[in-house]
mmCIF file of C-alpha atoms in Angstrom:
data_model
loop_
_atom_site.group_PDB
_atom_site.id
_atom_site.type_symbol
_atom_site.label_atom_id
_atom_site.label_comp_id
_atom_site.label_asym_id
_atom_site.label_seq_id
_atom_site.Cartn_x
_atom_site.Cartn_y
_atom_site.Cartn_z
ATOM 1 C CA UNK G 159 42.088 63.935 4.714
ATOM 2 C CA UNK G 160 43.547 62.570 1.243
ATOM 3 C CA UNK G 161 40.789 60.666 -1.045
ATOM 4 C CA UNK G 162 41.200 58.110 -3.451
ATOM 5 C CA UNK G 163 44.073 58.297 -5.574
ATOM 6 C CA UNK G 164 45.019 56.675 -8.621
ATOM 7 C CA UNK G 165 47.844 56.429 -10.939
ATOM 8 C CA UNK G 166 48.647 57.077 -13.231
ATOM 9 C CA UNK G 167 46.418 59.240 -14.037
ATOM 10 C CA UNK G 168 47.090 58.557 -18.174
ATOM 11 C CA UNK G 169 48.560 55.620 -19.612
ATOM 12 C CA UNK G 170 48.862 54.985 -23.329
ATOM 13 C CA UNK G 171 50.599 51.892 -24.064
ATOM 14 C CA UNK G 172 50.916 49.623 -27.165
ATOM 15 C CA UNK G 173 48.457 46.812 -28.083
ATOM 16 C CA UNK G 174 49.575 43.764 -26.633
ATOM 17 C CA UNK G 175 51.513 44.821 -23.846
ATOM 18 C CA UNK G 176 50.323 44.819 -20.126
ATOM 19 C CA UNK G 177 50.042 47.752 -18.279
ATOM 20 C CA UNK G 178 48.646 47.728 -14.127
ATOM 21 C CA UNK G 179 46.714 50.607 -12.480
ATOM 22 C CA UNK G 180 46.547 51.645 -8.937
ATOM 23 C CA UNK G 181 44.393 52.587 -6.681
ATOM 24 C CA UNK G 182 44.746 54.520 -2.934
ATOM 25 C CA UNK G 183 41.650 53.931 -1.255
ATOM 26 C CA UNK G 184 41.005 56.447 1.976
ATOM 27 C CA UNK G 185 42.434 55.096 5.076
ATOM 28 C CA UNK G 186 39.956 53.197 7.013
ATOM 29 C CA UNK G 187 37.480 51.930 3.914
ATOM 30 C CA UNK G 188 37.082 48.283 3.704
ATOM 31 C CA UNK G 189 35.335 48.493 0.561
ATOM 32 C CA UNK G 190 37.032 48.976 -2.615
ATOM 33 C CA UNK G 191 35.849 49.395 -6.861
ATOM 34 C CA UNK G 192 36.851 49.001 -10.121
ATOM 35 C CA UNK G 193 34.947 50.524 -12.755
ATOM 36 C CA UNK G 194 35.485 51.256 -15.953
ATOM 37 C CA UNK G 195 33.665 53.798 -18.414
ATOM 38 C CA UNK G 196 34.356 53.676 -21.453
ATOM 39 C CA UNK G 197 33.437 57.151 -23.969
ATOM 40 C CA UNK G 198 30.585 58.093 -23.696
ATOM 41 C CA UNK G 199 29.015 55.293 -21.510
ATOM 42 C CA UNK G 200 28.138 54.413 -17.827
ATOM 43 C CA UNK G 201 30.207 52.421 -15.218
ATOM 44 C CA UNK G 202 30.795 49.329 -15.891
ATOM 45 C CA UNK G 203 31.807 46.822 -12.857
ATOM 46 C CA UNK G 204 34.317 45.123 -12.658
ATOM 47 C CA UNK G 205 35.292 43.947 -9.009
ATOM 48 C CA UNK G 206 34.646 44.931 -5.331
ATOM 49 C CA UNK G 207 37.065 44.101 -2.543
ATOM 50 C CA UNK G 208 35.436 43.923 1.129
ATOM 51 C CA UNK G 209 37.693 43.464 3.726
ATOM 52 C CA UNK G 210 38.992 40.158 3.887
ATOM 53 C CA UNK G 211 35.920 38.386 2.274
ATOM 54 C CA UNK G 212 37.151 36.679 -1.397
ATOM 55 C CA UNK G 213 36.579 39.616 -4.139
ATOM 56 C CA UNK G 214 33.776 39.838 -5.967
ATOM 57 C CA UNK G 215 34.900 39.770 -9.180
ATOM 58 C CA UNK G 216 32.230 38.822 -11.510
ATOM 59 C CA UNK G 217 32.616 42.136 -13.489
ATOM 60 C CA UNK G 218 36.248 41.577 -14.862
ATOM 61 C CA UNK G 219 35.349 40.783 -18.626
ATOM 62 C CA UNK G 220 38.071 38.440 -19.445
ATOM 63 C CA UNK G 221 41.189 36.498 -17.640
ATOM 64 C CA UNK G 222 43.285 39.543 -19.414
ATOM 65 C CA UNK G 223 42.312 41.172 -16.166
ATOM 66 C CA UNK G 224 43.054 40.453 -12.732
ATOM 67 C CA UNK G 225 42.779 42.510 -9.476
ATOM 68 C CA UNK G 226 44.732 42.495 -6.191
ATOM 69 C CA UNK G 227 44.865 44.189 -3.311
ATOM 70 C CA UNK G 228 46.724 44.638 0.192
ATOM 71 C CA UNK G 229 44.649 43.890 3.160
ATOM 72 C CA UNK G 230 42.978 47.104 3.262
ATOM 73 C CA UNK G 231 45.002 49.107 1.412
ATOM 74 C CA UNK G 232 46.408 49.484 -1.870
ATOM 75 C CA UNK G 233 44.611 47.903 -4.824
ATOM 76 C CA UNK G 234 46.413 47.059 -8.646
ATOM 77 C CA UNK G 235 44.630 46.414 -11.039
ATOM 78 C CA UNK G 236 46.308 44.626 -14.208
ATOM 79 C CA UNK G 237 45.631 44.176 -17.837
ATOM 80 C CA UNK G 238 47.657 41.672 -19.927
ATOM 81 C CA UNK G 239 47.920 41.824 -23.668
ATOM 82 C CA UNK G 240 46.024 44.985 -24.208
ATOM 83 C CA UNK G 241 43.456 45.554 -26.689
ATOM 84 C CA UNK G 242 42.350 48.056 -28.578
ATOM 85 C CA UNK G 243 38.488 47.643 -26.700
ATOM 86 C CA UNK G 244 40.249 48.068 -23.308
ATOM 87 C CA UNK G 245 40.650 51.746 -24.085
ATOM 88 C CA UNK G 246 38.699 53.803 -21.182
ATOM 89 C CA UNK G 247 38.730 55.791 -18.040
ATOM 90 C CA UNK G 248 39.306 52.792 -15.205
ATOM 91 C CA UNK G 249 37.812 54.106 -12.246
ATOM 92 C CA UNK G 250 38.949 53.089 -8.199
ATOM 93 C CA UNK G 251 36.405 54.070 -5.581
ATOM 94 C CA UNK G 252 36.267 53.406 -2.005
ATOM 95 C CA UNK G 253 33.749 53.103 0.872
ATOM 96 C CA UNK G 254 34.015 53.138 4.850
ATOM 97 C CA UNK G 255 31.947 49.722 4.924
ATOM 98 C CA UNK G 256 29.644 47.890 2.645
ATOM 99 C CA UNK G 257 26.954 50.086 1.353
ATOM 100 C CA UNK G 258 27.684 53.355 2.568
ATOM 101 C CA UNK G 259 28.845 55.586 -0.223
ATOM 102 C CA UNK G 260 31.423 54.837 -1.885
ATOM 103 C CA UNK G 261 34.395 57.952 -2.857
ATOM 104 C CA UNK G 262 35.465 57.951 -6.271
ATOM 105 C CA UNK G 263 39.304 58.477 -7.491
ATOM 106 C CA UNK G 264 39.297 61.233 -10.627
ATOM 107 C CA UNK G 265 40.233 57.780 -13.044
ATOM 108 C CA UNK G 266 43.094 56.574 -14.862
ATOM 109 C CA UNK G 267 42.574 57.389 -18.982
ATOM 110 C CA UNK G 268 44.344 54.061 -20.590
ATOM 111 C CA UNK G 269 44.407 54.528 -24.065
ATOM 112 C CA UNK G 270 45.527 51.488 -26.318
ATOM 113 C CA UNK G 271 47.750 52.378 -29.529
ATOM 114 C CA UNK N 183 18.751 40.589 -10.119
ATOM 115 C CA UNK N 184 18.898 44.233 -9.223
ATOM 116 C CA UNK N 185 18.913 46.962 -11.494
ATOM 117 C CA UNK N 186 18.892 50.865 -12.125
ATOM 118 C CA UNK N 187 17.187 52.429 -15.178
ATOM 119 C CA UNK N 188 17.906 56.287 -15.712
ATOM 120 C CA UNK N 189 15.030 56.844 -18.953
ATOM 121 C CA UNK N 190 16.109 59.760 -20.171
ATOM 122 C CA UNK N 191 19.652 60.659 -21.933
ATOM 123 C CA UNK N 192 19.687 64.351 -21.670
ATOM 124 C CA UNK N 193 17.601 66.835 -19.442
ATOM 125 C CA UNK N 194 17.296 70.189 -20.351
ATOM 126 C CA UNK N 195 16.103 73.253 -18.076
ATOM 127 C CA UNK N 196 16.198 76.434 -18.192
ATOM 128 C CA UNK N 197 18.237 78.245 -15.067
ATOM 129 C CA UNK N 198 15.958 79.099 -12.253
ATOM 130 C CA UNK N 199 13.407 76.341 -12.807
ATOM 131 C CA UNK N 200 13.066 73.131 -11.441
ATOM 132 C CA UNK N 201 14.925 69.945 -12.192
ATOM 133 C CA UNK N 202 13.808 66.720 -11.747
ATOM 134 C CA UNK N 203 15.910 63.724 -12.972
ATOM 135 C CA UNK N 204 14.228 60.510 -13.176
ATOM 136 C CA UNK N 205 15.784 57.142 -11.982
ATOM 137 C CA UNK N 206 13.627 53.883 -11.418
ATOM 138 C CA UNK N 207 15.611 50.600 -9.316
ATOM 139 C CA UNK N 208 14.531 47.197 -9.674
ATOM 140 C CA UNK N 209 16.348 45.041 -6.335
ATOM 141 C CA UNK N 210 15.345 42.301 -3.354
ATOM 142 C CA UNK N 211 14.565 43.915 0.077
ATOM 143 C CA UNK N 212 15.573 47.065 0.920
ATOM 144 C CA UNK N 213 16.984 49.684 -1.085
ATOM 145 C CA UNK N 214 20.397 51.328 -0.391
ATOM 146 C CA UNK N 215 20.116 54.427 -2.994
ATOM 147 C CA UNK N 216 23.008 56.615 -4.254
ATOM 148 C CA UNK N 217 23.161 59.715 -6.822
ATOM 149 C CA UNK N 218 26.318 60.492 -8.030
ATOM 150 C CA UNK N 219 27.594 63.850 -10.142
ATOM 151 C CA UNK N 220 30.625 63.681 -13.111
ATOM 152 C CA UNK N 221 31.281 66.924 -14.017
ATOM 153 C CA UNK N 222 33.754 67.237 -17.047
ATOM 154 C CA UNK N 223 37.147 66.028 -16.340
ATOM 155 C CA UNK N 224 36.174 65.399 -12.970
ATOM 156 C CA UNK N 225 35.685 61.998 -10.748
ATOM 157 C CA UNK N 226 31.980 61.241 -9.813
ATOM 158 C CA UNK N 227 31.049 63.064 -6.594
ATOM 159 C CA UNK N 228 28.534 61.689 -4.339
ATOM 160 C CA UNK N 229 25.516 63.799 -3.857
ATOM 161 C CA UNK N 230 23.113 61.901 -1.486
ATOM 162 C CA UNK N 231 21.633 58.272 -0.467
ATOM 163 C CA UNK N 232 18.702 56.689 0.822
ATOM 164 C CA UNK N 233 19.032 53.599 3.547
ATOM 165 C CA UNK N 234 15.981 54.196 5.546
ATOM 166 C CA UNK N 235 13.941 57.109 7.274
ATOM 167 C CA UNK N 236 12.213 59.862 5.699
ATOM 168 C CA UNK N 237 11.595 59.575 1.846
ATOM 169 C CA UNK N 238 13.053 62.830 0.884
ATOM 170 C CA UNK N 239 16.370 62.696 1.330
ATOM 171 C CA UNK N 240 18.843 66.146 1.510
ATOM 172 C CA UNK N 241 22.170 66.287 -0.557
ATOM 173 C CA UNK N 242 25.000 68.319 -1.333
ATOM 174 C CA UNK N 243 24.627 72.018 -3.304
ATOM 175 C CA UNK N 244 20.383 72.143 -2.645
ATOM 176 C CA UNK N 245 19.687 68.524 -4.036
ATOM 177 C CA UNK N 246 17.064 66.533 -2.747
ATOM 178 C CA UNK N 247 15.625 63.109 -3.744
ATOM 179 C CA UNK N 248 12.472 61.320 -3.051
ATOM 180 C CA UNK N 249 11.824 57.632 -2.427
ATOM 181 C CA UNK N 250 8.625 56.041 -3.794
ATOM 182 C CA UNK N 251 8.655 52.300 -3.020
ATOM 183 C CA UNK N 252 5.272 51.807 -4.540
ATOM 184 C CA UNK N 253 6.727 53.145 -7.655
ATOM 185 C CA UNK N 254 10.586 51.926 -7.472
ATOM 186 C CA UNK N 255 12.048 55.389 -7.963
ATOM 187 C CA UNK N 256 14.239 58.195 -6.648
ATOM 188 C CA UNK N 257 14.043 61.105 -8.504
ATOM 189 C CA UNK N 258 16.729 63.780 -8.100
ATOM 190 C CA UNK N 259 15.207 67.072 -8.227
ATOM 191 C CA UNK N 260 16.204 70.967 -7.430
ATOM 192 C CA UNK N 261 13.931 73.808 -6.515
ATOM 193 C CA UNK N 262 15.674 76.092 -9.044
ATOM 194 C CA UNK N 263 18.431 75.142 -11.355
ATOM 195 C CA UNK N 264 22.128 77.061 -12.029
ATOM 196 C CA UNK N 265 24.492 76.606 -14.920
ATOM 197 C CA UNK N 266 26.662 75.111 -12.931
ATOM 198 C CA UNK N 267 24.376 71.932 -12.221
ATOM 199 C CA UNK N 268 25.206 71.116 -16.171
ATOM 200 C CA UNK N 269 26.945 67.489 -15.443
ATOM 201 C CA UNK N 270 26.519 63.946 -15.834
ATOM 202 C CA UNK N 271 24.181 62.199 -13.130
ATOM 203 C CA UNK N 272 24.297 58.728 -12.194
ATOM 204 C CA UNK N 273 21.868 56.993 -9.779
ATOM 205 C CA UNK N 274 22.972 53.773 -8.311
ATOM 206 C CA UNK N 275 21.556 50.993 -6.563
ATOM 207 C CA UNK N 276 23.470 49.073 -4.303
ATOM 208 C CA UNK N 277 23.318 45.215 -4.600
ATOM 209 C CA UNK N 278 22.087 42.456 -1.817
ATOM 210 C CA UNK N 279 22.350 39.141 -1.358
ATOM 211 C CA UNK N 280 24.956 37.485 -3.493
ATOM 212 C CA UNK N 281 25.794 40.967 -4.902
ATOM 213 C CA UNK N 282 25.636 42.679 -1.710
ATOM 214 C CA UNK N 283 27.939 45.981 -1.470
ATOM 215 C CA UNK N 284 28.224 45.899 -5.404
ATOM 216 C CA UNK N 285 26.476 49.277 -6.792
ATOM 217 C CA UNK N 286 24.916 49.259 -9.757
ATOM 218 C CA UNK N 287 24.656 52.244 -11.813
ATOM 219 C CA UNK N 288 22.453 53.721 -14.372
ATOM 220 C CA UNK N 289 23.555 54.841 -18.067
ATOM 221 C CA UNK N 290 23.580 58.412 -16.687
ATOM 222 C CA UNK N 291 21.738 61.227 -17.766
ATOM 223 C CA UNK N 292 23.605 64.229 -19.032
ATOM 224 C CA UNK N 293 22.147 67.808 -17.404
ATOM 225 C CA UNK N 294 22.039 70.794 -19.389
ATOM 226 C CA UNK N 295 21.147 74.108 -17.573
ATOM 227 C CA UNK N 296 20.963 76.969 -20.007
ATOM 228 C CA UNK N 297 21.259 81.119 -18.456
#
């Protein structure tokens, strides 16, 4: 079957503006990820959706970014008033249930101008 | 708090010889262990876990990791290495408790396998 897919798969928008990414997990998965990696760098958390239990989202680094996400489906995740530092591959992954291994998307590169 | 620590940046080997790939965990209870693979331009693949059971655990494309709870690590290793093993590895922990289902990755350590 399909895996996770993301898009877009780039984005390069303008400092400032806002700009939302999207994630299709694999049909079924309860669990959903966000992580970002920056150049160069590891993954970075940022929040984990588990079927309908309140996200965890004690990764996001600021209230510029915000997560959703459909029952146990689609997930956006949006960035308002981009910066320069938000520049990185943002990275959806999904999972069948909590900890079993989780399916990564190939990324979305955001680059901020 | 749990934790992942992958010590070593870069790993070099020479093709044919054995690869080992060091990762050390720090977490509460009972492991759940993941190594992951990034090769260039590509989305991380999953290679292999540990949840319980024997402590060497099988993977994808002849990788194999071991378990050592006395020494909190889980070492990815190969019996002989190909050029096409050159990636990015990450091991990951997943988290329990308050954190639980949240995995936790190490910096990665980038695999070079030279002909």
């Amino acid at each position: 079957g399909a895996g996770v897919s993301q898009s877009p798969s780039n984005k390069v928008t303008e400092k400032g503006k806002d700009v939302e990414l999207r994630c299709d997990p694999i049909s079924g998965h309860t669990a959903l990820y966000w992580y970002r990696q920056r150049l160069g760098q590891g993954l970075e958390f940022l929040i984990y959706f588990q079927g309908n239990s309140a996200p965890d989202k004690s990764g996001l680094p600021s209230d510029r970014f915000s997560a959703e996400r459909t029952g146990e489906s689609v997930s956006t995740l949006t960035i308002q008033r981009t910066q320069q530092e938000d520049s990185a591959v943002y990275l959806c992954a999904s999972g069948e249930y909590v900890n079993t291994e989780a399916f990564f998307g190939q990324g979305t590169r955001l680059t901020v101008v | 708090a749990q934790s992942v620590a992958q010590p070593e940046d870069q790993v070099n080997v020479a093709e044919g010889n054995p690869l080992t790939v060091k990762c050390t965990y720090s977490v509460s209870g009972n492991p759940y262990l993941f190594w992951y693979v990034q090769y260039p331009n590509r989305g991380l693949q999953f290679l292999l876990k540990y949840i319980t059971g024997d402590n060497l655990v099988k993977g994808s494309y002849g990788f194999e990791a071991e378990f050592n709870k006395s020494q909190t690590s889980f070492h990815l290793k190969k019996p002989s290495a190909l050029v096409s093993d050159s990636a990015l590895y990450f091991c990951a922990v997943s988290g329990r408790g308050s954190t639980l289902g949240r995995l936790y990755f190490g910096r990665g350590t980038q695999l070079t396998v030279w002909p």
